[in-house]
Short mmCIF file of C-alpha atoms and ligand atoms in Angstrom, two decimals:
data_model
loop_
_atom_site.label_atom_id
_atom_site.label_comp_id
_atom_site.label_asym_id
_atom_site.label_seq_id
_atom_site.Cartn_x
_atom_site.Cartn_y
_atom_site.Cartn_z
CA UNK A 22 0.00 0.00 0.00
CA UNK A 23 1.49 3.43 -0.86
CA UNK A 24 2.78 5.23 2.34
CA UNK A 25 2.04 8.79 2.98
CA UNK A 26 3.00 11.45 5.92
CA UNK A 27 2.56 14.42 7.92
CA UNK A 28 5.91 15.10 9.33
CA UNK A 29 6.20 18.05 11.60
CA UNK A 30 7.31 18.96 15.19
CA UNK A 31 4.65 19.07 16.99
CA UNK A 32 2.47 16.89 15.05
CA UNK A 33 0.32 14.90 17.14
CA UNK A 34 -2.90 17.40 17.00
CA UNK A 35 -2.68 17.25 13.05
CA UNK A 36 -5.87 16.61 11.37
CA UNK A 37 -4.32 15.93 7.96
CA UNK A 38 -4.45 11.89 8.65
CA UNK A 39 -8.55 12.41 8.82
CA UNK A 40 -8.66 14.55 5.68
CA UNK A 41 -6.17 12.17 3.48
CA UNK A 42 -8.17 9.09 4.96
CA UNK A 43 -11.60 10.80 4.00
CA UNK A 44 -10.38 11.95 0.42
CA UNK A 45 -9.16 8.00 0.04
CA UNK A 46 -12.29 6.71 1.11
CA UNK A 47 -14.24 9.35 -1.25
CA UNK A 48 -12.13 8.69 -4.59
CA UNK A 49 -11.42 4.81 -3.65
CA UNK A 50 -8.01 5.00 -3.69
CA UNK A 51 -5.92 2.51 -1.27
CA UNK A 52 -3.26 4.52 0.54
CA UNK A 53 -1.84 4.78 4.20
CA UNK A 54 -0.86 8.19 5.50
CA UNK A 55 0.75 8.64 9.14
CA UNK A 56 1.90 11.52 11.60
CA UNK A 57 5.59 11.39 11.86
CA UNK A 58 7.46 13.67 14.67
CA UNK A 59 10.61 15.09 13.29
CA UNK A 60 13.38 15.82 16.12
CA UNK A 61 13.83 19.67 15.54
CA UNK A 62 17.70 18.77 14.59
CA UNK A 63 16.32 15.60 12.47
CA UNK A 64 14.41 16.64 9.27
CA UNK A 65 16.72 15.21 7.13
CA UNK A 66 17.32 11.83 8.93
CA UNK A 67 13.27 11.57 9.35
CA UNK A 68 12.97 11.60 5.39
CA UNK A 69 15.46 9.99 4.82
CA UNK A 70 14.07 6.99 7.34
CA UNK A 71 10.58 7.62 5.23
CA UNK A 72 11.81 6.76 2.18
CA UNK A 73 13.84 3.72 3.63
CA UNK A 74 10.45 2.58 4.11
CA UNK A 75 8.85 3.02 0.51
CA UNK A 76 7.04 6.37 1.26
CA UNK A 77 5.54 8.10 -1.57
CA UNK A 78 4.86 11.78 -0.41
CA UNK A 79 5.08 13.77 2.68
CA UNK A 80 3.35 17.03 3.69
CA UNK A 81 5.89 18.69 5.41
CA UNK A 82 4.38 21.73 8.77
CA UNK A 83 6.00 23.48 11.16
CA UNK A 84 8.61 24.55 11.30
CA UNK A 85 10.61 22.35 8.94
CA UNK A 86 8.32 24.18 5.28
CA UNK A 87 12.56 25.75 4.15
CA UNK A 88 14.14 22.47 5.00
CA UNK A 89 11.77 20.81 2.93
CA UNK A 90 12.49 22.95 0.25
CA UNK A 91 16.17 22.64 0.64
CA UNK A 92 15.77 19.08 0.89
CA UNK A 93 14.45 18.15 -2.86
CA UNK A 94 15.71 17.28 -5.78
CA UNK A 95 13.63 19.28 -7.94
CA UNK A 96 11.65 23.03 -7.28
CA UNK A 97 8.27 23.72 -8.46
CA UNK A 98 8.12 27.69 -9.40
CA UNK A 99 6.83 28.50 -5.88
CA UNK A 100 9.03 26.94 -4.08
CA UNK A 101 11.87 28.57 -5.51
CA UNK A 102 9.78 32.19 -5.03
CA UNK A 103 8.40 31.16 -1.42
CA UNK A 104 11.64 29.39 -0.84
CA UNK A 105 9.42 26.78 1.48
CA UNK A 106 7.36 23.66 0.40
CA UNK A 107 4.95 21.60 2.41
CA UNK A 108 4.50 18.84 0.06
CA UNK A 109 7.57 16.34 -1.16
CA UNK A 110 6.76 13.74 -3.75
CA UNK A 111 9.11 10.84 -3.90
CA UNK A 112 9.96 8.77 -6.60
CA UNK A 113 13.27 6.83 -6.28
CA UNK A 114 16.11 8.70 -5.75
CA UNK A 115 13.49 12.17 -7.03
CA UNK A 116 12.47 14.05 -4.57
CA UNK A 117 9.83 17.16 -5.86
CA UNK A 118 9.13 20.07 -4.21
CA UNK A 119 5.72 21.80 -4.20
CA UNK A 120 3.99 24.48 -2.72
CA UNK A 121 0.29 23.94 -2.07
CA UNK A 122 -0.62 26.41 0.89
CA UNK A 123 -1.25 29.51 -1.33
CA UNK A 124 -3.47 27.60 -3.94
CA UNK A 125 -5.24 25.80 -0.81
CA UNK A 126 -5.57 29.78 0.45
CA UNK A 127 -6.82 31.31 -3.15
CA UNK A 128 -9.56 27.93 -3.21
CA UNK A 129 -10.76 28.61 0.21
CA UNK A 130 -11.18 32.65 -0.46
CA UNK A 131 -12.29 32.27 -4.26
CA UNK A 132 -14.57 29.25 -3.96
CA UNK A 133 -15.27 28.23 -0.46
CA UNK A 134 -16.03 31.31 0.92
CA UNK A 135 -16.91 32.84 -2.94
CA UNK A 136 -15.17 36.14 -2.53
CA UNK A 137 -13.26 36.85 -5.48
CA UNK A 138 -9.67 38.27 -5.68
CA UNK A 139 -9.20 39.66 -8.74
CA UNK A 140 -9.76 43.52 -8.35
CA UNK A 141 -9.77 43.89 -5.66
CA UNK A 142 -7.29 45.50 -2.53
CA UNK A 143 -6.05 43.18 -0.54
CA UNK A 144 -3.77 43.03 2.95
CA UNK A 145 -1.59 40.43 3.88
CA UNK A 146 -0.53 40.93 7.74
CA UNK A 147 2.63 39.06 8.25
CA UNK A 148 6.17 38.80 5.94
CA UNK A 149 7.35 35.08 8.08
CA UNK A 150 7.52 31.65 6.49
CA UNK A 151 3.40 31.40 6.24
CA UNK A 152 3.46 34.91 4.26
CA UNK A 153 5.73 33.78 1.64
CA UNK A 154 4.22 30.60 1.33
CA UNK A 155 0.65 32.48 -0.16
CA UNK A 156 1.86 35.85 -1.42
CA UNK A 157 2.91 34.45 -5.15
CA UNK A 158 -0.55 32.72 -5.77
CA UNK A 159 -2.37 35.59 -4.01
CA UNK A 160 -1.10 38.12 -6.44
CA UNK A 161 -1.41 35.59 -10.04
CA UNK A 162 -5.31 36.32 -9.19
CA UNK A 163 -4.63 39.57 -10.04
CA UNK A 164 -5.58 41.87 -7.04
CA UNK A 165 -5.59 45.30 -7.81
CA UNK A 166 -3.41 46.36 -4.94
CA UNK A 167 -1.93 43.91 -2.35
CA UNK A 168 0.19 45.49 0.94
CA UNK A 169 2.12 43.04 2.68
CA UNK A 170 2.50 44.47 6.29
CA UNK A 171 4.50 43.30 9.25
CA UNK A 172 5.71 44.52 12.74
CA UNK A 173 9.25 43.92 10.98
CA UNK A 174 8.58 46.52 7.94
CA UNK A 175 12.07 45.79 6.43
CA UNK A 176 10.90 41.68 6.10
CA UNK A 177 7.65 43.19 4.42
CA UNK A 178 10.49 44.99 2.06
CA UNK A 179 11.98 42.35 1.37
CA UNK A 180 9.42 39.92 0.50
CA UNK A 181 8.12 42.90 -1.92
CA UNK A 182 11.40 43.04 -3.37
CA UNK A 183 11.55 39.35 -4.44
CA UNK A 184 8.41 38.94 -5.78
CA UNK A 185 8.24 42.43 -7.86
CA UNK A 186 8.68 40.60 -10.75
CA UNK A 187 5.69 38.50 -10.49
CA UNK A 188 3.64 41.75 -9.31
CA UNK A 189 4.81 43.15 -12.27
CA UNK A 190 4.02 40.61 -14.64
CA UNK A 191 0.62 40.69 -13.52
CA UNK A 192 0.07 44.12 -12.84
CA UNK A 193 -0.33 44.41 -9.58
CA UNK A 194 0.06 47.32 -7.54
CA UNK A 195 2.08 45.23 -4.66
CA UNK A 196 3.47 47.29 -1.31
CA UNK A 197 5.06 46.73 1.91
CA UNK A 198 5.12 48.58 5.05
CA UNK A 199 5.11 48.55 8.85
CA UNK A 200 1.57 48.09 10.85
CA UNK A 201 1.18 51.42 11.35
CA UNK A 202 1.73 53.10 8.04
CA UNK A 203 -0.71 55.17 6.08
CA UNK A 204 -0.73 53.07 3.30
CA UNK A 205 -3.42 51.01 5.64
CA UNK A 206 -5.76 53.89 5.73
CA UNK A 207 -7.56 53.02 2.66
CA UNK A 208 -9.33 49.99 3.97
CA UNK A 209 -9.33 46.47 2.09
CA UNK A 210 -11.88 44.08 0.79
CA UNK A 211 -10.06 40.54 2.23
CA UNK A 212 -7.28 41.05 4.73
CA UNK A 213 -5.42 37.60 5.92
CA UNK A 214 -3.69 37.27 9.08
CA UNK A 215 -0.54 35.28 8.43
CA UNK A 216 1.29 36.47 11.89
CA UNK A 217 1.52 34.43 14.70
CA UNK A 218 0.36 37.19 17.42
CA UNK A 219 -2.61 35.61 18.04
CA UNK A 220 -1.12 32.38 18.99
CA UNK A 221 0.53 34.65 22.11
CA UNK A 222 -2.97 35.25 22.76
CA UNK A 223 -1.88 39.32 21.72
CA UNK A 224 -3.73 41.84 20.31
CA UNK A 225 -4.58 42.24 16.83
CA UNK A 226 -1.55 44.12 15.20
CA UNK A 227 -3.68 46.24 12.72
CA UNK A 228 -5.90 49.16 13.19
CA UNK A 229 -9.48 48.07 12.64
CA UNK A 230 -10.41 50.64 9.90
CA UNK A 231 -8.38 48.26 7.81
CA UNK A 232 -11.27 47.00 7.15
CA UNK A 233 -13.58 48.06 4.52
CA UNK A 234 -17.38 47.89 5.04
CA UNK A 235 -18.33 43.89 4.29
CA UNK A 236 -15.07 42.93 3.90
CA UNK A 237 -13.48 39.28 4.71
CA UNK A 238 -11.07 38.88 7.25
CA UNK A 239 -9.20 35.32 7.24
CA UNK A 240 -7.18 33.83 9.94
CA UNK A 241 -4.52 31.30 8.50
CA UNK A 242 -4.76 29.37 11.33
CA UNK A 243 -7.78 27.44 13.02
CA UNK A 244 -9.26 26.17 16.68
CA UNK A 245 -8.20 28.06 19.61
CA UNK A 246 -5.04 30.44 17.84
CA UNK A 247 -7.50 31.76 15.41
CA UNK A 248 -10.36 32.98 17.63
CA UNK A 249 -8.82 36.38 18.72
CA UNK A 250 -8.34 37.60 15.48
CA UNK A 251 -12.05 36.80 14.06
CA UNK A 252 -13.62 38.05 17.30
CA UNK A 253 -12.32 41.34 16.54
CA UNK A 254 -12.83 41.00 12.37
CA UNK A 255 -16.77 40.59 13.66
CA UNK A 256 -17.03 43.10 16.00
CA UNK A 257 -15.69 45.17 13.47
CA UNK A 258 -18.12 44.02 10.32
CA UNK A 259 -16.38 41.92 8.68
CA UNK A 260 -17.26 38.20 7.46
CA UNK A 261 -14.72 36.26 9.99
CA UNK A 262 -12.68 32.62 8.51
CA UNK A 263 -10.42 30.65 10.39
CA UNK A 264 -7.90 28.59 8.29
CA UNK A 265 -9.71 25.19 7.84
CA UNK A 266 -10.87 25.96 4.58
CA UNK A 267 -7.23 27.09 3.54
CA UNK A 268 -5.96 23.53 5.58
CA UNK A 269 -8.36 21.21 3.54
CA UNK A 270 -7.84 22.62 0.24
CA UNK A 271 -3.69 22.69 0.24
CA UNK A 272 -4.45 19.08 1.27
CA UNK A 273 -6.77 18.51 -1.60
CA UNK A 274 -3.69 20.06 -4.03
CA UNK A 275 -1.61 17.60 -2.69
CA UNK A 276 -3.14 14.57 -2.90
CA UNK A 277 -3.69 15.60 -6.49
CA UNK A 278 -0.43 15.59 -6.90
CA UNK A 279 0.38 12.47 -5.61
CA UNK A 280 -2.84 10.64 -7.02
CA UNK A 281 -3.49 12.37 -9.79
CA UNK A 282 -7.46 12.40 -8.54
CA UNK A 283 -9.13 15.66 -7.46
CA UNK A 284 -11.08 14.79 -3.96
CA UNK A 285 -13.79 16.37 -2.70
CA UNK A 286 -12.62 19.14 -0.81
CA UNK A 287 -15.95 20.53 -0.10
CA UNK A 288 -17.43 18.27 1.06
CA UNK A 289 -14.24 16.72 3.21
CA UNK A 290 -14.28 20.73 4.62
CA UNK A 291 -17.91 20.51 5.58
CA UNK A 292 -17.46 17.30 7.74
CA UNK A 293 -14.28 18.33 9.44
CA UNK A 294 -16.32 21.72 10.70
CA UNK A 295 -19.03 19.63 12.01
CA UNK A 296 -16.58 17.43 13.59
CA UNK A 297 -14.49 20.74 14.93
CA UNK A 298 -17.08 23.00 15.82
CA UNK A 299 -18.46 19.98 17.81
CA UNK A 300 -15.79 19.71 19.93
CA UNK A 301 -15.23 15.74 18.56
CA UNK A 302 -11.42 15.87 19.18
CA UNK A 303 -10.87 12.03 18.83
CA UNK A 304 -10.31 11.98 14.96
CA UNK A 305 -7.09 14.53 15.07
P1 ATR B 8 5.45 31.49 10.28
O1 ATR B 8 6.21 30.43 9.56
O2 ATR B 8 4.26 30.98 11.04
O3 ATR B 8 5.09 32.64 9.39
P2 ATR B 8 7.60 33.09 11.34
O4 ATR B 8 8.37 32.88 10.08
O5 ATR B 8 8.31 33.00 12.67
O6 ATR B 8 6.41 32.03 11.45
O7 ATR B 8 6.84 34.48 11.23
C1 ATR B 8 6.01 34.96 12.25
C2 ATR B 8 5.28 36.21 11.75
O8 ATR B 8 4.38 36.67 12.78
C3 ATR B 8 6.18 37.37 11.44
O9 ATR B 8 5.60 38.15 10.43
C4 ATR B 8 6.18 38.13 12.78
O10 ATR B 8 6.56 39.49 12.68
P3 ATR B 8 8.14 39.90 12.71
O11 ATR B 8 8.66 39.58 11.34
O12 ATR B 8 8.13 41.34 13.00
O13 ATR B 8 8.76 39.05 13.79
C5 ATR B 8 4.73 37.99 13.14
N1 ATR B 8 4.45 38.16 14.57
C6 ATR B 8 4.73 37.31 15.57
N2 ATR B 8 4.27 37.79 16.75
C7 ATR B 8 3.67 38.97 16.47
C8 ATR B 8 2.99 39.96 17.25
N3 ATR B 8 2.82 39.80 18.56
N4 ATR B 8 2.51 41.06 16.62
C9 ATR B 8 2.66 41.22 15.29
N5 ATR B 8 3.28 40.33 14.50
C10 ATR B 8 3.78 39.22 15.07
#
């Protein structure tokens, strides 16, 4: 049976087993996929002991996305621009390299949640690991203006700076700043939260009249971490979203990859709510 992971430190609260199982069972595929804890100093050695044992693919989590990427023998496009991966496809002595957060991100925004990107101005709150992972497939949906903004400005800066290019290419009015700056006045129509301040249980780091009337304010992460931030989006009149949606759908990218068989991410997304917003911890 072909052997699958989620390798990660920690990774014991990971609900990608469930969703990998579920997406088997829905497109009748036959495939095993396991929680593997990395040592923080043992990345390498843990793949490496993977593919002793016939493994096929591994999604790769905290905080081990630029090792992963380092690791392969081969770069998709936004890997080499995100310089992170979270999914590794092995094939003999191959190792490939993908990227599957940000198109998991633009599915949950564009389709899930049916707010479209293109046009429109967009804030990305955050320039660490999780930013970089999202910005390049954020801005090939062609936002009209997308500020990257982070407690660190010159970080924002620089992740600007490397994918100006892209921005360029598709016309996109891309900035960076601190989380102060008056390039936040304006208000945005979707504004993502790709810091990890809430997990600190701190304050929101941007003023609220960053958000425009209606607009949707997304939380890359889910449970507990996220609740801070979509409290305040709420209060505040926006359309709150935790990072579930974002969580199934890079996990629906991957086991495309690796299967060649689009699951049904909607419906996989669905059940897992029901199951998390019931407070059913047992299938993590
Ligand atoms: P990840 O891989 O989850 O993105 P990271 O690379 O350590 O983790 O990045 C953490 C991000 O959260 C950074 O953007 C960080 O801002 P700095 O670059 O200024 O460090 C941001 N962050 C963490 N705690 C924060 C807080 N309390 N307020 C605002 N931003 C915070």
């Amino acid at each position: 049976m072909d052997l699958y992971c989620v390798l990660g430190n920690p990774v014991a609260h990971s609900r990608s087993p469930w969703i990998h199982a579920r997406f088997a069972e829905l497109t009748g595929q036959t495939l095993s996929y396991e929680r593997r804890l990395a040592p923080l100093d043992g990345f390498a050695a843990t793949v490496a002991a993977f593919r002793a044992e016939g493994g096929r693919g591994c999604n790769v989590t905290v905080p081990f996305k630029h090792e992963a990427a380092a690791l392969a023998t081969w770069r998709s496009p936004a890997v080499v621009l995100a310089g992170a991966a979270n999914t590794l496809q092995i094939d003999g002595d191959t190792v490939r390299a993908h990227n599957t957060d940000g198109p998991g991100l633009v599915a949950d925004i564009t389709v899930n949640a049916g707010v479209p990107i293109a046009g429109r101005d967009l804030l990305l709150i955050g320039a660490g690991g999780a930013a970089a992972g999202v910005l390049g497939p954020l801005i090939t949906q062609r936002p009209q203006r997308l500020v990257v903004a982070n407690r660190t400005a010159a970080k924002a800066e620089e992740l600007a700076r490397q994918h100006g290019p892209l921005a360029a290419d598709f016309k996109v009015d891309l900035q960076a700043c601190g989380l102060d700056a008056p390039a936040l006045a304006d208000g945005f129509d979707i504004v993502i939260n790709a810091t990890a301040s809430s997990l600190g249980g701190g304050e929101v780091p941007v003023p609220a009249h960053v958000l425009k009337p209606g607009a949707l304010a997304l939380d890359m992460m889910y449970g507990p971490a996220a609740q801070g931030f979509m409290a305040w989006a709420a209060a505040h009149g926006a359309t709150a979203r935790d990072g579930l949606g974002m969580l199934v759908e890079q996990a629906a990218e991957s086991f495309l990859i690796w299967r060649g068989v689009r699951p049904p991410s909607g419906q996989v997304l669905a059940e897992l709510r029901a199951i998390v917003d019931g407070g059913v911890t047992a299938v993590s």
